[in-house]
mmCIF file of C-alpha atoms in Angstrom:
data_model
loop_
_atom_site.group_PDB
_atom_site.id
_atom_site.type_symbol
_atom_site.label_atom_id
_atom_site.label_comp_id
_atom_site.label_asym_id
_atom_site.label_seq_id
_atom_site.Cartn_x
_atom_site.Cartn_y
_atom_site.Cartn_z
ATOM 1 C CA MET A 1424 40.355 -1.517 149.616
ATOM 2 C CA SER A 1425 43.263 -2.026 146.724
ATOM 3 C CA HIS A 1426 46.045 0.535 147.154
ATOM 4 C CA GLU A 1427 47.137 0.144 143.449
ATOM 5 C CA LYS A 1428 45.125 3.482 142.394
ATOM 6 C CA TYR A 1429 46.933 5.206 145.178
ATOM 7 C CA ILE A 1430 50.770 3.751 144.382
ATOM 8 C CA ARG A 1431 52.125 7.077 143.245
ATOM 9 C CA GLN A 1432 50.879 8.779 146.369
ATOM 10 C CA ILE A 1433 52.100 5.670 148.604
ATOM 11 C CA ALA A 1434 55.808 6.088 146.933
ATOM 12 C CA LEU A 1435 56.023 9.342 148.731
ATOM 13 C CA PRO A 1436 57.889 8.453 152.344
ATOM 14 C CA GLN A 1437 55.540 11.082 153.957
ATOM 15 C CA VAL A 1438 52.676 8.747 153.131
ATOM 16 C CA GLY A 1439 53.495 5.076 152.664
ATOM 17 C CA HIS A 1440 51.121 2.222 153.162
ATOM 18 C CA ALA A 1441 50.350 3.456 156.726
ATOM 19 C CA GLY A 1442 49.424 6.922 155.734
ATOM 20 C CA GLN A 1443 47.388 5.391 152.959
ATOM 21 C CA GLU A 1444 45.302 3.237 155.703
ATOM 22 C CA LYS A 1445 44.464 6.781 157.504
ATOM 23 C CA LEU A 1446 43.255 8.802 154.394
ATOM 24 C CA GLY A 1447 41.365 5.348 154.185
ATOM 25 C CA ARG A 1448 39.938 5.400 157.975
ATOM 26 C CA SER A 1449 39.322 9.469 157.973
ATOM 27 C CA ARG A 1450 36.043 11.528 157.381
ATOM 28 C CA VAL A 1451 36.148 14.334 155.721
ATOM 29 C CA LEU A 1452 32.924 17.245 155.959
ATOM 30 C CA VAL A 1453 32.846 19.588 152.963
ATOM 31 C CA VAL A 1454 30.987 22.428 154.097
ATOM 32 C CA GLY A 1455 29.581 24.086 150.697
ATOM 33 C CA ALA A 1456 29.103 22.362 147.376
ATOM 34 C CA GLY A 1457 30.190 25.746 145.239
ATOM 35 C CA GLY A 1458 33.202 27.148 143.931
ATOM 36 C CA LEU A 1459 35.679 25.780 147.066
ATOM 37 C CA GLY A 1460 33.631 22.570 146.827
ATOM 38 C CA ASN A 1461 33.894 21.704 143.511
ATOM 39 C CA ALA A 1462 37.979 22.268 144.078
ATOM 40 C CA VAL A 1463 38.491 20.268 146.955
ATOM 41 C CA LEU A 1464 36.066 17.313 146.717
ATOM 42 C CA PRO A 1465 37.673 15.646 143.484
ATOM 43 C CA TYR A 1466 41.249 15.753 145.276
ATOM 44 C CA LEU A 1467 39.757 14.596 148.442
ATOM 45 C CA ALA A 1468 38.210 11.571 146.612
ATOM 46 C CA SER A 1469 41.318 10.786 143.962
ATOM 47 C CA ALA A 1470 43.520 10.522 147.324
ATOM 48 C CA GLY A 1471 41.225 8.254 148.957
ATOM 49 C CA ILE A 1472 39.685 9.696 151.961
ATOM 50 C CA GLY A 1473 37.476 6.882 152.999
ATOM 51 C CA SER A 1474 34.077 8.958 153.558
ATOM 52 C CA ILE A 1475 33.494 12.493 152.426
ATOM 53 C CA GLY A 1476 30.500 14.285 153.372
ATOM 54 C CA VAL A 1477 29.269 17.445 151.097
ATOM 55 C CA ILE A 1478 26.681 19.910 152.786
ATOM 56 C CA ASP A 1479 24.732 21.992 150.516
ATOM 57 C CA GLY A 1480 21.219 23.131 150.151
ATOM 58 C CA ASP A 1481 21.902 25.030 147.185
ATOM 59 C CA ARG A 1482 20.985 24.303 143.492
ATOM 60 C CA VAL A 1483 23.268 24.505 140.234
ATOM 61 C CA SER A 1484 22.623 27.221 138.174
ATOM 62 C CA LEU A 1485 24.116 28.751 134.677
ATOM 63 C CA SER A 1486 26.628 31.154 136.317
ATOM 64 C CA ASN A 1487 28.027 28.317 138.787
ATOM 65 C CA LEU A 1488 29.272 26.305 135.947
ATOM 66 C CA HIS A 1489 32.585 28.686 134.846
ATOM 67 C CA ARG A 1490 33.818 27.396 138.376
ATOM 68 C CA GLN A 1491 31.775 24.730 139.821
ATOM 69 C CA VAL A 1492 33.358 22.012 137.289
ATOM 70 C CA LEU A 1493 31.514 19.201 138.440
ATOM 71 C CA PHE A 1494 28.470 20.375 136.950
ATOM 72 C CA ALA A 1495 26.968 20.085 133.664
ATOM 73 C CA GLU A 1496 24.384 22.484 131.738
ATOM 74 C CA SER A 1497 21.748 19.253 132.265
ATOM 75 C CA ASP A 1498 22.509 19.786 136.087
ATOM 76 C CA ILE A 1499 20.942 23.285 136.140
ATOM 77 C CA GLY A 1500 18.250 23.226 138.871
ATOM 78 C CA GLU A 1501 19.725 20.049 140.706
ATOM 79 C CA LEU A 1502 20.704 19.770 144.307
ATOM 80 C CA LYS A 1503 24.570 20.527 144.232
ATOM 81 C CA ALA A 1504 25.283 17.800 147.163
ATOM 82 C CA ALA A 1505 23.458 15.194 145.301
ATOM 83 C CA VAL A 1506 25.162 15.943 141.962
ATOM 84 C CA ALA A 1507 28.697 16.491 143.320
ATOM 85 C CA CYS A 1508 28.266 13.043 145.414
ATOM 86 C CA LYS A 1509 26.921 10.908 142.172
ATOM 87 C CA LYS A 1510 29.144 11.817 140.011
ATOM 88 C CA LEU A 1511 32.063 11.363 142.075
ATOM 89 C CA SER A 1512 30.773 8.141 143.170
ATOM 90 C CA LYS A 1513 31.510 6.931 139.490
ATOM 91 C CA GLN A 1514 34.709 7.876 139.309
ATOM 92 C CA PHE A 1515 35.645 6.983 142.790
ATOM 93 C CA PRO A 1516 33.459 3.854 143.784
ATOM 94 C CA GLU A 1517 35.984 2.757 146.601
ATOM 95 C CA ILE A 1518 35.138 5.564 148.610
ATOM 96 C CA THR A 1519 31.869 6.795 150.725
ATOM 97 C CA LEU A 1520 30.239 10.164 149.482
ATOM 98 C CA ILE A 1521 27.551 11.434 151.752
ATOM 99 C CA PRO A 1522 24.871 14.303 150.505
ATOM 100 C CA TYR A 1523 23.210 16.356 153.080
ATOM 101 C CA ASN A 1524 20.710 18.597 150.923
ATOM 102 C CA ASP A 1525 20.580 21.184 153.491
ATOM 103 C CA PHE A 1526 21.877 24.375 154.625
ATOM 104 C CA LEU A 1527 24.459 23.917 157.501
ATOM 105 C CA SER A 1528 22.372 25.461 160.105
ATOM 106 C CA GLY A 1529 22.638 25.906 164.379
ATOM 107 C CA GLU A 1530 20.225 22.649 164.453
ATOM 108 C CA ASN A 1531 22.158 20.086 162.224
ATOM 109 C CA ALA A 1532 26.014 21.540 162.557
ATOM 110 C CA LEU A 1533 26.769 19.997 166.135
ATOM 111 C CA THR A 1534 25.235 16.317 165.539
ATOM 112 C CA LEU A 1535 26.902 16.488 161.741
ATOM 113 C CA PHE A 1536 30.418 17.781 162.980
ATOM 114 C CA ALA A 1537 30.672 14.950 165.685
ATOM 115 C CA GLU A 1538 30.915 12.473 162.694
ATOM 116 C CA TYR A 1539 33.694 13.908 161.142
ATOM 117 C CA ASP A 1540 37.341 14.006 161.722
ATOM 118 C CA ILE A 1541 37.881 17.368 159.959
ATOM 119 C CA ILE A 1542 35.535 20.072 158.677
ATOM 120 C CA LEU A 1543 36.655 22.022 155.218
ATOM 121 C CA ASP A 1544 34.970 25.493 154.907
ATOM 122 C CA ALA A 1545 33.992 25.802 151.654
ATOM 123 C CA THR A 1546 31.321 28.540 152.324
ATOM 124 C CA ASP A 1547 30.768 32.235 150.697
ATOM 125 C CA ALA A 1548 29.339 33.818 153.493
ATOM 126 C CA ILE A 1549 31.120 35.250 156.581
ATOM 127 C CA ASP A 1550 28.476 34.188 159.244
ATOM 128 C CA ILE A 1551 28.375 30.761 158.057
ATOM 129 C CA ARG A 1552 32.316 30.732 158.818
ATOM 130 C CA TYR A 1553 31.542 31.952 162.673
ATOM 131 C CA LEU A 1554 28.884 28.832 162.603
ATOM 132 C CA ILE A 1555 31.238 26.535 161.521
ATOM 133 C CA ASN A 1556 34.271 27.919 163.798
ATOM 134 C CA ASP A 1557 32.069 27.617 167.122
ATOM 135 C CA ALA A 1558 30.527 24.454 166.448
ATOM 136 C CA CYS A 1559 34.075 22.728 165.537
ATOM 137 C CA ILE A 1560 35.044 24.527 169.275
ATOM 138 C CA VAL A 1561 31.709 22.678 170.679
ATOM 139 C CA THR A 1562 32.555 19.372 168.890
ATOM 140 C CA GLY A 1563 36.366 19.789 169.196
ATOM 141 C CA LYS A 1564 37.130 19.187 165.438
ATOM 142 C CA PRO A 1565 39.396 21.370 163.338
ATOM 143 C CA PHE A 1566 38.603 23.066 160.251
ATOM 144 C CA VAL A 1567 40.334 24.179 157.214
ATOM 145 C CA HIS A 1568 39.117 27.724 156.130
ATOM 146 C CA ALA A 1569 39.787 29.385 152.563
ATOM 147 C CA SER A 1570 38.090 32.301 151.279
ATOM 148 C CA ILE A 1571 38.459 34.301 148.339
ATOM 149 C CA TYR A 1572 38.241 38.482 147.149
ATOM 150 C CA ARG A 1573 38.622 38.517 143.587
ATOM 151 C CA PHE A 1574 42.362 37.722 143.013
ATOM 152 C CA GLN A 1575 43.522 37.275 146.393
ATOM 153 C CA PHE A 1576 42.616 34.209 148.983
ATOM 154 C CA GLN A 1577 43.056 33.679 152.589
ATOM 155 C CA VAL A 1578 43.704 30.088 153.997
ATOM 156 C CA ALA A 1579 44.278 28.791 157.475
ATOM 157 C CA LEU A 1580 44.104 25.919 159.725
ATOM 158 C CA PHE A 1581 41.675 26.375 163.090
ATOM 159 C CA ASN A 1582 41.014 24.786 166.221
ATOM 160 C CA ALA A 1583 44.002 22.123 165.128
ATOM 161 C CA LYS A 1584 45.439 20.801 168.721
ATOM 162 C CA ASN A 1585 44.954 23.936 170.446
ATOM 163 C CA SER A 1586 45.561 25.885 167.970
ATOM 164 C CA GLY A 1587 43.519 29.473 167.410
ATOM 165 C CA THR A 1588 40.356 29.822 166.004
ATOM 166 C CA TYR A 1589 38.518 31.823 163.342
ATOM 167 C CA ARG A 1590 37.250 34.141 166.589
ATOM 168 C CA CYS A 1591 40.950 34.447 167.243
ATOM 169 C CA LEU A 1592 41.917 35.906 163.901
ATOM 170 C CA TYR A 1593 38.682 38.003 163.245
ATOM 171 C CA PRO A 1594 36.826 38.308 166.552
ATOM 172 C CA THR A 1595 33.705 40.107 165.331
ATOM 173 C CA ALA A 1596 32.286 40.063 161.839
ATOM 174 C CA PRO A 1597 32.672 43.366 159.647
ATOM 175 C CA LYS A 1598 29.966 45.185 158.525
ATOM 176 C CA THR A 1599 29.650 44.355 154.795
ATOM 177 C CA THR A 1600 31.807 42.503 152.776
ATOM 178 C CA GLN A 1601 31.453 40.936 148.936
ATOM 179 C CA SER A 1602 30.928 37.421 148.063
ATOM 180 C CA CYS A 1603 32.136 35.655 144.751
ATOM 181 C CA GLU A 1604 28.967 36.505 142.866
ATOM 182 C CA GLU A 1605 29.371 40.449 143.636
ATOM 183 C CA ALA A 1606 32.659 40.589 143.952
ATOM 184 C CA GLY A 1607 33.561 38.700 140.826
ATOM 185 C CA VAL A 1608 36.193 35.751 140.527
ATOM 186 C CA MET A 1609 38.207 33.749 138.063
ATOM 187 C CA PRO A 1610 37.862 29.719 138.211
ATOM 188 C CA SER A 1611 41.605 29.441 138.768
ATOM 189 C CA THR A 1612 41.503 31.565 142.290
ATOM 190 C CA VAL A 1613 38.933 29.353 143.390
ATOM 191 C CA ALA A 1614 40.573 26.048 142.217
ATOM 192 C CA MET A 1615 43.946 27.228 144.183
ATOM 193 C CA ALA A 1616 42.395 28.326 147.082
ATOM 194 C CA GLY A 1617 40.512 24.808 147.161
ATOM 195 C CA LEU A 1618 43.526 22.985 146.516
ATOM 196 C CA TYR A 1619 45.326 24.867 149.525
ATOM 197 C CA GLU A 1620 42.686 23.673 151.958
ATOM 198 C CA VAL A 1621 43.049 19.969 150.480
ATOM 199 C CA ASN A 1622 46.663 20.297 151.100
ATOM 200 C CA GLU A 1623 46.097 21.312 155.017
ATOM 201 C CA VAL A 1624 43.494 18.588 155.039
ATOM 202 C CA PHE A 1625 46.364 15.860 154.012
ATOM 203 C CA LYS A 1626 48.881 17.380 156.080
ATOM 204 C CA TYR A 1627 46.882 17.144 158.935
ATOM 205 C CA LEU A 1628 45.396 13.572 158.512
ATOM 206 C CA LEU A 1629 48.855 12.251 157.810
ATOM 207 C CA GLY A 1630 50.750 14.373 160.591
ATOM 208 C CA ILE A 1631 53.402 15.877 157.877
ATOM 209 C CA GLY A 1632 54.621 19.111 157.352
ATOM 210 C CA LYS A 1633 53.739 22.180 158.778
ATOM 211 C CA SER A 1634 50.201 23.031 159.316
ATOM 212 C CA GLN A 1635 48.981 26.519 158.697
ATOM 213 C CA VAL A 1636 48.062 26.870 162.324
ATOM 214 C CA ASN A 1637 47.927 30.240 164.074
ATOM 215 C CA SER A 1638 49.016 31.883 160.807
ATOM 216 C CA LEU A 1639 46.850 33.349 157.899
ATOM 217 C CA SER A 1640 48.323 32.690 154.486
ATOM 218 C CA LEU A 1641 47.179 35.434 152.256
ATOM 219 C CA VAL A 1642 47.653 34.813 148.349
ATOM 220 C CA ASP A 1643 47.903 37.118 145.718
ATOM 221 C CA THR A 1644 47.462 35.302 142.391
ATOM 222 C CA LEU A 1645 48.281 38.363 140.060
ATOM 223 C CA SER A 1646 51.613 38.815 141.967
ATOM 224 C CA ASN A 1647 52.150 35.371 143.294
ATOM 225 C CA GLU A 1648 52.845 36.916 146.476
ATOM 226 C CA GLN A 1649 52.384 35.387 149.628
ATOM 227 C CA ASN A 1650 52.053 36.886 152.869
ATOM 228 C CA HIS A 1651 51.906 35.115 156.139
ATOM 229 C CA PHE A 1652 50.177 36.963 159.151
ATOM 230 C CA SER A 1653 50.287 35.492 162.309
ATOM 231 C CA PHE A 1654 48.017 35.686 165.384
ATOM 232 C CA GLU A 1655 47.531 35.326 168.936
ATOM 233 C CA ARG A 1656 45.395 32.309 170.153
ATOM 234 C CA LYS A 1657 42.827 33.799 172.347
ATOM 235 C CA ASN A 1658 40.702 31.854 175.329
ATOM 236 C CA GLN A 1659 37.486 30.672 173.607
ATOM 237 C CA GLU A 1660 36.225 28.904 176.928
ATOM 238 C CA HIS A 1661 33.104 30.888 176.609
ATOM 239 C CA ILE A 1662 32.084 29.137 173.347
ATOM 240 C CA THR A 1663 30.201 26.294 174.922
ATOM 241 C CA ARG A 1664 27.192 24.464 173.899
ATOM 242 C CA ALA A 1665 24.950 26.428 175.945
ATOM 243 C CA PHE A 1666 26.319 29.751 174.129
ATOM 244 C CA PHE A 1667 26.242 27.780 170.761
ATOM 245 C CA GLU A 1668 22.490 26.494 171.185
ATOM 246 C CA LYS A 1669 21.477 30.489 172.344
ATOM 247 C CA GLU A 1670 23.845 32.260 169.335
ATOM 248 C CA TYR A 1671 22.533 29.916 166.640
ATOM 249 C CA GLN A 1672 18.834 28.509 167.787
ATOM 250 C CA ARG A 1673 15.977 29.419 165.198
ATOM 251 C CA ILE A 1674 15.274 33.502 165.090
ATOM 252 C CA GLU A 1675 11.566 33.827 164.121
ATOM 253 C CA HIS A 1676 11.429 35.966 160.962
ATOM 254 C CA VAL A 1677 8.677 37.522 159.470
ATOM 255 C CA ALA A 1678 7.570 39.623 156.515
ATOM 256 C CA PHE A 1679 7.060 43.203 157.088
ATOM 257 C CA ALA A 1680 3.777 42.757 155.135
ATOM 258 C CA LYS A 1681 2.364 39.702 157.191
ATOM 259 C CA ALA A 1682 3.169 41.659 160.675
ATOM 260 C CA GLU A 1683 -0.022 41.671 162.792
ATOM 261 C CA LYS A 1684 -1.678 44.938 163.425
ATOM 262 C CA GLU A 1685 -1.376 45.172 167.557
ATOM 263 C CA GLY A 1686 2.438 44.453 167.008
ATOM 264 C CA TYR A 1687 5.508 47.064 167.330
ATOM 265 C CA PHE A 1688 8.059 47.501 164.856
ATOM 266 C CA LEU A 1689 10.983 48.102 166.943
ATOM 267 C CA ASP A 1690 13.735 49.982 165.327
ATOM 268 C CA VAL A 1691 16.800 49.335 166.888
ATOM 269 C CA ARG A 1692 19.352 51.755 164.887
ATOM 270 C CA GLU A 1693 20.605 54.773 166.734
ATOM 271 C CA PHE A 1694 18.971 57.909 166.379
ATOM 272 C CA GLY A 1695 19.623 60.295 163.198
ATOM 273 C CA GLU A 1696 20.419 57.227 161.104
ATOM 274 C CA GLN A 1697 19.218 57.154 157.686
ATOM 275 C CA PRO A 1698 16.667 56.613 156.292
ATOM 276 C CA LYS A 1699 14.480 58.185 158.874
ATOM 277 C CA LEU A 1700 11.335 56.376 159.168
ATOM 278 C CA VAL A 1701 7.542 57.095 160.810
ATOM 279 C CA PHE A 1702 4.746 55.025 160.411
ATOM 280 C CA GLU A 1703 1.974 53.359 162.364
ATOM 281 C CA ASN A 1704 2.768 51.410 165.786
ATOM 282 C CA TYR A 1705 6.695 52.399 164.979
ATOM 283 C CA VAL A 1706 8.976 52.829 167.807
ATOM 284 C CA GLN A 1707 12.403 53.742 168.300
ATOM 285 C CA ILE A 1708 15.225 52.307 170.911
ATOM 286 C CA PRO A 1709 19.127 51.938 170.235
ATOM 287 C CA LEU A 1710 19.828 49.031 170.838
ATOM 288 C CA SER A 1711 22.546 50.464 173.211
ATOM 289 C CA GLU A 1712 19.825 52.037 175.173
ATOM 290 C CA LEU A 1713 17.475 48.743 175.224
ATOM 291 C CA GLU A 1714 18.167 47.035 178.321
ATOM 292 C CA ASN A 1715 17.534 50.518 180.290
ATOM 293 C CA GLN A 1716 14.208 51.282 178.312
ATOM 294 C CA LEU A 1717 12.332 47.584 178.968
ATOM 295 C CA ASP A 1718 9.473 49.707 180.763
ATOM 296 C CA LEU A 1719 8.636 51.277 177.353
ATOM 297 C CA LEU A 1720 7.787 47.541 175.661
ATOM 298 C CA SER A 1721 4.885 45.869 176.641
ATOM 299 C CA VAL A 1722 5.583 41.692 176.915
ATOM 300 C CA ASN A 1723 2.157 41.341 175.423
ATOM 301 C CA HIS A 1724 2.391 42.500 172.156
ATOM 302 C CA PRO A 1725 3.864 40.879 169.250
ATOM 303 C CA ILE A 1726 7.190 43.031 168.800
ATOM 304 C CA TYR A 1727 9.025 42.967 164.952
ATOM 305 C CA LEU A 1728 12.846 44.133 165.051
ATOM 306 C CA PHE A 1729 14.528 45.848 162.391
ATOM 307 C CA CYS A 1730 17.921 47.386 162.018
ATOM 308 C CA GLN A 1731 19.995 48.583 158.886
ATOM 309 C CA THR A 1732 21.164 45.144 158.046
ATOM 310 C CA GLY A 1733 19.739 42.686 160.721
ATOM 311 C CA VAL A 1734 22.716 42.679 162.864
ATOM 312 C CA ARG A 1735 21.487 44.468 165.874
ATOM 313 C CA SER A 1736 18.234 43.698 165.249
ATOM 314 C CA LYS A 1737 19.398 39.868 165.841
ATOM 315 C CA LYS A 1738 21.321 40.830 169.223
ATOM 316 C CA ALA A 1739 18.282 42.746 170.150
ATOM 317 C CA TYR A 1740 16.208 39.921 169.954
ATOM 318 C CA ARG A 1741 18.489 37.970 171.891
ATOM 319 C CA LEU A 1742 18.442 40.544 174.581
ATOM 320 C CA LEU A 1743 14.493 40.971 174.511
ATOM 321 C CA GLN A 1744 14.503 36.851 174.789
ATOM 322 C CA ASP A 1745 16.716 36.771 177.550
ATOM 323 C CA LYS A 1746 14.277 39.346 179.270
ATOM 324 C CA GLY A 1747 11.313 36.780 179.232
ATOM 325 C CA TYR A 1748 9.967 38.404 175.925
ATOM 326 C CA GLY A 1749 7.978 35.606 174.002
ATOM 327 C CA LYS A 1750 6.346 36.866 171.024
ATOM 328 C CA LEU A 1751 9.349 38.355 169.348
ATOM 329 C CA PHE A 1752 9.945 38.676 165.428
ATOM 330 C CA CYS A 1753 12.857 39.944 163.241
ATOM 331 C CA LEU A 1754 11.752 41.585 160.081
ATOM 332 C CA ALA A 1755 12.509 39.862 156.855
ATOM 333 C CA GLU A 1756 13.167 43.836 155.688
ATOM 334 C CA ASN A 1757 15.220 46.082 157.358
ATOM 335 C CA ALA A 1758 15.285 49.902 157.048
ATOM 336 C CA PRO A 1759 16.232 50.632 153.634
ATOM 337 C CA GLU A 1760 13.433 47.965 152.580
ATOM 338 C CA ILE A 1761 11.165 49.316 154.846
ATOM 339 C CA GLU A 1762 11.504 52.772 153.922
ATOM 340 C CA ALA A 1763 10.199 51.420 150.043
ATOM 341 C CA LYS A 1764 7.188 50.336 151.463
ATOM 342 C CA THR A 1765 6.251 53.232 153.885
ATOM 343 C CA ILE A 1766 5.816 57.008 153.131
ATOM 344 C CA LYS A 1767 9.468 58.664 153.726
ATOM 345 C CA ILE A 1768 9.666 61.725 156.267
ATOM 346 C CA GLU A 1769 12.496 64.172 155.344
ATOM 347 C CA SER A 1770 14.738 64.595 158.118
ATOM 348 C CA MET B 1328 56.158 54.014 157.161
ATOM 349 C CA LYS B 1329 54.979 51.244 154.259
ATOM 350 C CA VAL B 1330 51.295 50.325 154.587
ATOM 351 C CA ASN B 1331 49.952 47.551 152.431
ATOM 352 C CA TYR B 1332 46.100 47.134 151.656
ATOM 353 C CA PHE B 1333 44.843 43.677 150.989
ATOM 354 C CA GLY B 1334 41.167 42.132 149.344
ATOM 355 C CA GLU B 1335 38.496 44.807 149.242
ATOM 356 C CA ILE B 1336 40.566 47.196 151.342
ATOM 357 C CA ALA B 1337 42.494 47.838 148.664
ATOM 358 C CA ASP B 1338 40.039 48.341 146.292
ATOM 359 C CA ILE B 1339 38.858 51.118 148.801
ATOM 360 C CA THR B 1340 41.945 52.971 148.952
ATOM 361 C CA GLY B 1341 42.359 52.317 145.420
ATOM 362 C CA LYS B 1342 46.011 51.298 145.936
ATOM 363 C CA THR B 1343 47.837 48.364 147.428
ATOM 364 C CA ALA B 1344 50.205 50.380 149.160
ATOM 365 C CA ASP B 1345 50.926 53.382 151.045
ATOM 366 C CA ASP B 1346 54.090 55.598 152.064
ATOM 367 C CA ILE B 1347 52.712 57.546 155.346
ATOM 368 C CA VAL B 1348 54.087 59.620 157.732
ATOM 369 C CA LEU B 1349 52.288 60.138 161.277
ATOM 370 C CA ASN B 1350 53.370 62.094 164.239
ATOM 371 C CA ASN B 1351 53.457 60.167 167.387
ATOM 372 C CA ALA B 1352 52.720 57.068 165.124
ATOM 373 C CA SER B 1353 50.709 54.476 167.032
ATOM 374 C CA VAL B 1354 48.118 51.570 166.149
ATOM 375 C CA SER B 1355 45.670 54.153 167.289
ATOM 376 C CA ALA B 1356 47.113 57.350 165.125
ATOM 377 C CA LEU B 1357 46.957 54.783 162.178
ATOM 378 C CA LEU B 1358 43.370 53.781 162.442
ATOM 379 C CA ALA B 1359 42.341 57.756 162.711
ATOM 380 C CA TYR B 1360 44.295 58.158 159.262
ATOM 381 C CA LEU B 1361 42.790 55.317 157.801
ATOM 382 C CA ALA B 1362 39.264 56.758 158.737
ATOM 383 C CA SER B 1363 39.710 60.486 157.932
ATOM 384 C CA THR B 1364 41.758 59.482 154.973
ATOM 385 C CA TYR B 1365 39.637 56.572 153.629
ATOM 386 C CA ASN B 1366 36.501 56.475 155.544
ATOM 387 C CA LEU B 1367 37.628 52.537 156.957
ATOM 388 C CA LEU B 1368 36.265 52.048 159.989
ATOM 389 C CA SER B 1369 38.241 50.267 162.676
ATOM 390 C CA ASP B 1370 35.573 47.845 162.889
ATOM 391 C CA ASP B 1371 35.943 46.685 159.747
ATOM 392 C CA ILE B 1372 39.606 46.130 159.281
ATOM 393 C CA HIS B 1373 42.418 44.330 161.193
ATOM 394 C CA ILE B 1374 46.045 45.726 161.557
ATOM 395 C CA ALA B 1375 49.390 43.615 161.255
ATOM 396 C CA VAL B 1376 52.431 45.208 162.143
ATOM 397 C CA ASN B 1377 55.572 43.034 160.812
ATOM 398 C CA HIS B 1378 53.324 40.165 159.883
ATOM 399 C CA GLN B 1379 51.969 39.856 163.437
ATOM 400 C CA LEU B 1380 48.128 40.762 163.764
ATOM 401 C CA VAL B 1381 47.686 43.001 167.014
ATOM 402 C CA SER B 1382 44.789 44.193 168.998
ATOM 403 C CA LYS B 1383 43.187 47.417 167.924
ATOM 404 C CA GLU B 1384 42.553 48.210 171.716
ATOM 405 C CA LYS B 1385 45.841 48.342 173.133
ATOM 406 C CA GLU B 1386 48.198 51.289 172.659
ATOM 407 C CA ILE B 1387 51.067 50.352 170.102
ATOM 408 C CA GLN B 1388 53.600 52.695 169.042
ATOM 409 C CA LEU B 1389 55.094 52.306 166.004
ATOM 410 C CA THR B 1390 58.553 52.723 163.752
ATOM 411 C CA GLU B 1391 59.401 54.137 160.551
ATOM 412 C CA THR B 1392 60.917 50.860 159.577
ATOM 413 C CA ASP B 1393 57.664 48.851 160.834
ATOM 414 C CA GLU B 1394 55.624 46.922 157.723
ATOM 415 C CA ILE B 1395 52.017 47.678 157.970
ATOM 416 C CA ALA B 1396 49.070 45.569 156.690
ATOM 417 C CA VAL B 1397 45.964 46.290 156.874
ATOM 418 C CA LEU B 1398 43.019 43.125 156.339
ATOM 419 C CA SER B 1399 40.057 42.217 156.535
ATOM 420 C CA PRO B 1400 37.956 38.842 156.071
ATOM 421 C CA PHE B 1401 37.198 37.468 152.828
ATOM 422 C CA ALA B 1402 33.447 36.544 152.176
ATOM 423 C CA GLY B 1403 33.805 34.402 149.053
ATOM 424 C CA GLY B 1404 34.437 30.876 148.288
#
């Protein structure tokens, strides 16, 4: 690879020819080709990262264009990963861009991560961040994280050289959070968050500067204030391949209307939660009592699990799976949606 | 003590900072205050004392000069 294109960054004593060679040999996987993905990809490519993978199963829509600047109106309806790679390949023909037109999942994460040096989190869903985190622990890969809420963003580098992980910072997911789609965002905020991420990637790959490890950077773009919050590294030895496979193996989802007649609808919410539901074959056993009340559940009938948001029904699914229940499904809908499809009982 | 709110938390409290006085100030007393004043659930928030995130399970005493931050994970990207 000719280094002439990169001569301005090679001129930096912290980079030099050796640093440029390192970047050229590096493989970076970007998870998500949305706002953050569009911010990081041009700069990873322009700096001469040798191989860049992009995974996203989503397609371009009109409301993406204000912050996802690699896409044109003529790309609407096209696969984001494919369009981004095609565009960047034209601009930077000397590097390798690999699109994966699929969503990251428990089935593909470990194989994919194993092929890269560092993972860049450019997603917009917290549950996927736990998937990235756990897959990085299992495969021994570092990952750079950024996330945005309106005019603020958070950035950190996790699981790098024994540093803390996303679970050390946030052991469990909150019940509700808003994505950019719901909360609103300016393109400049997404771009800044993305560039902080790219900068962490460069520092890590080149071994220069101070990486944002064991500490979260929180930037407010309205005040330009920046806070750093340090956190303790916790033992993550329980995040093993077996844990990962169990946590992220596919859960069978089925629509309420498609449930079989001989099955039971198992509500695992606590008693007293609203909306109160009563309909044919409805059973309520709170998740907290489920393990002690298994005698109420037949292994021979299909069980359709639901709760308020889908978090507890997933836990109940895993618990019943462990106890040998085979005909298990999580309902695609939860209590509020089911209420709309059944007759409401006044409490 | 000074309490700063970040992200969605600041939208819920309607302000970016508070100056509060707690009797027998501790992290658990702060969590109780946030729950009763703003309906912020302990499970959904994280507390930093002087820029160090702390365990909500441990009984940690706070002093008037401590700078508190209340934050949560952001989803957007």
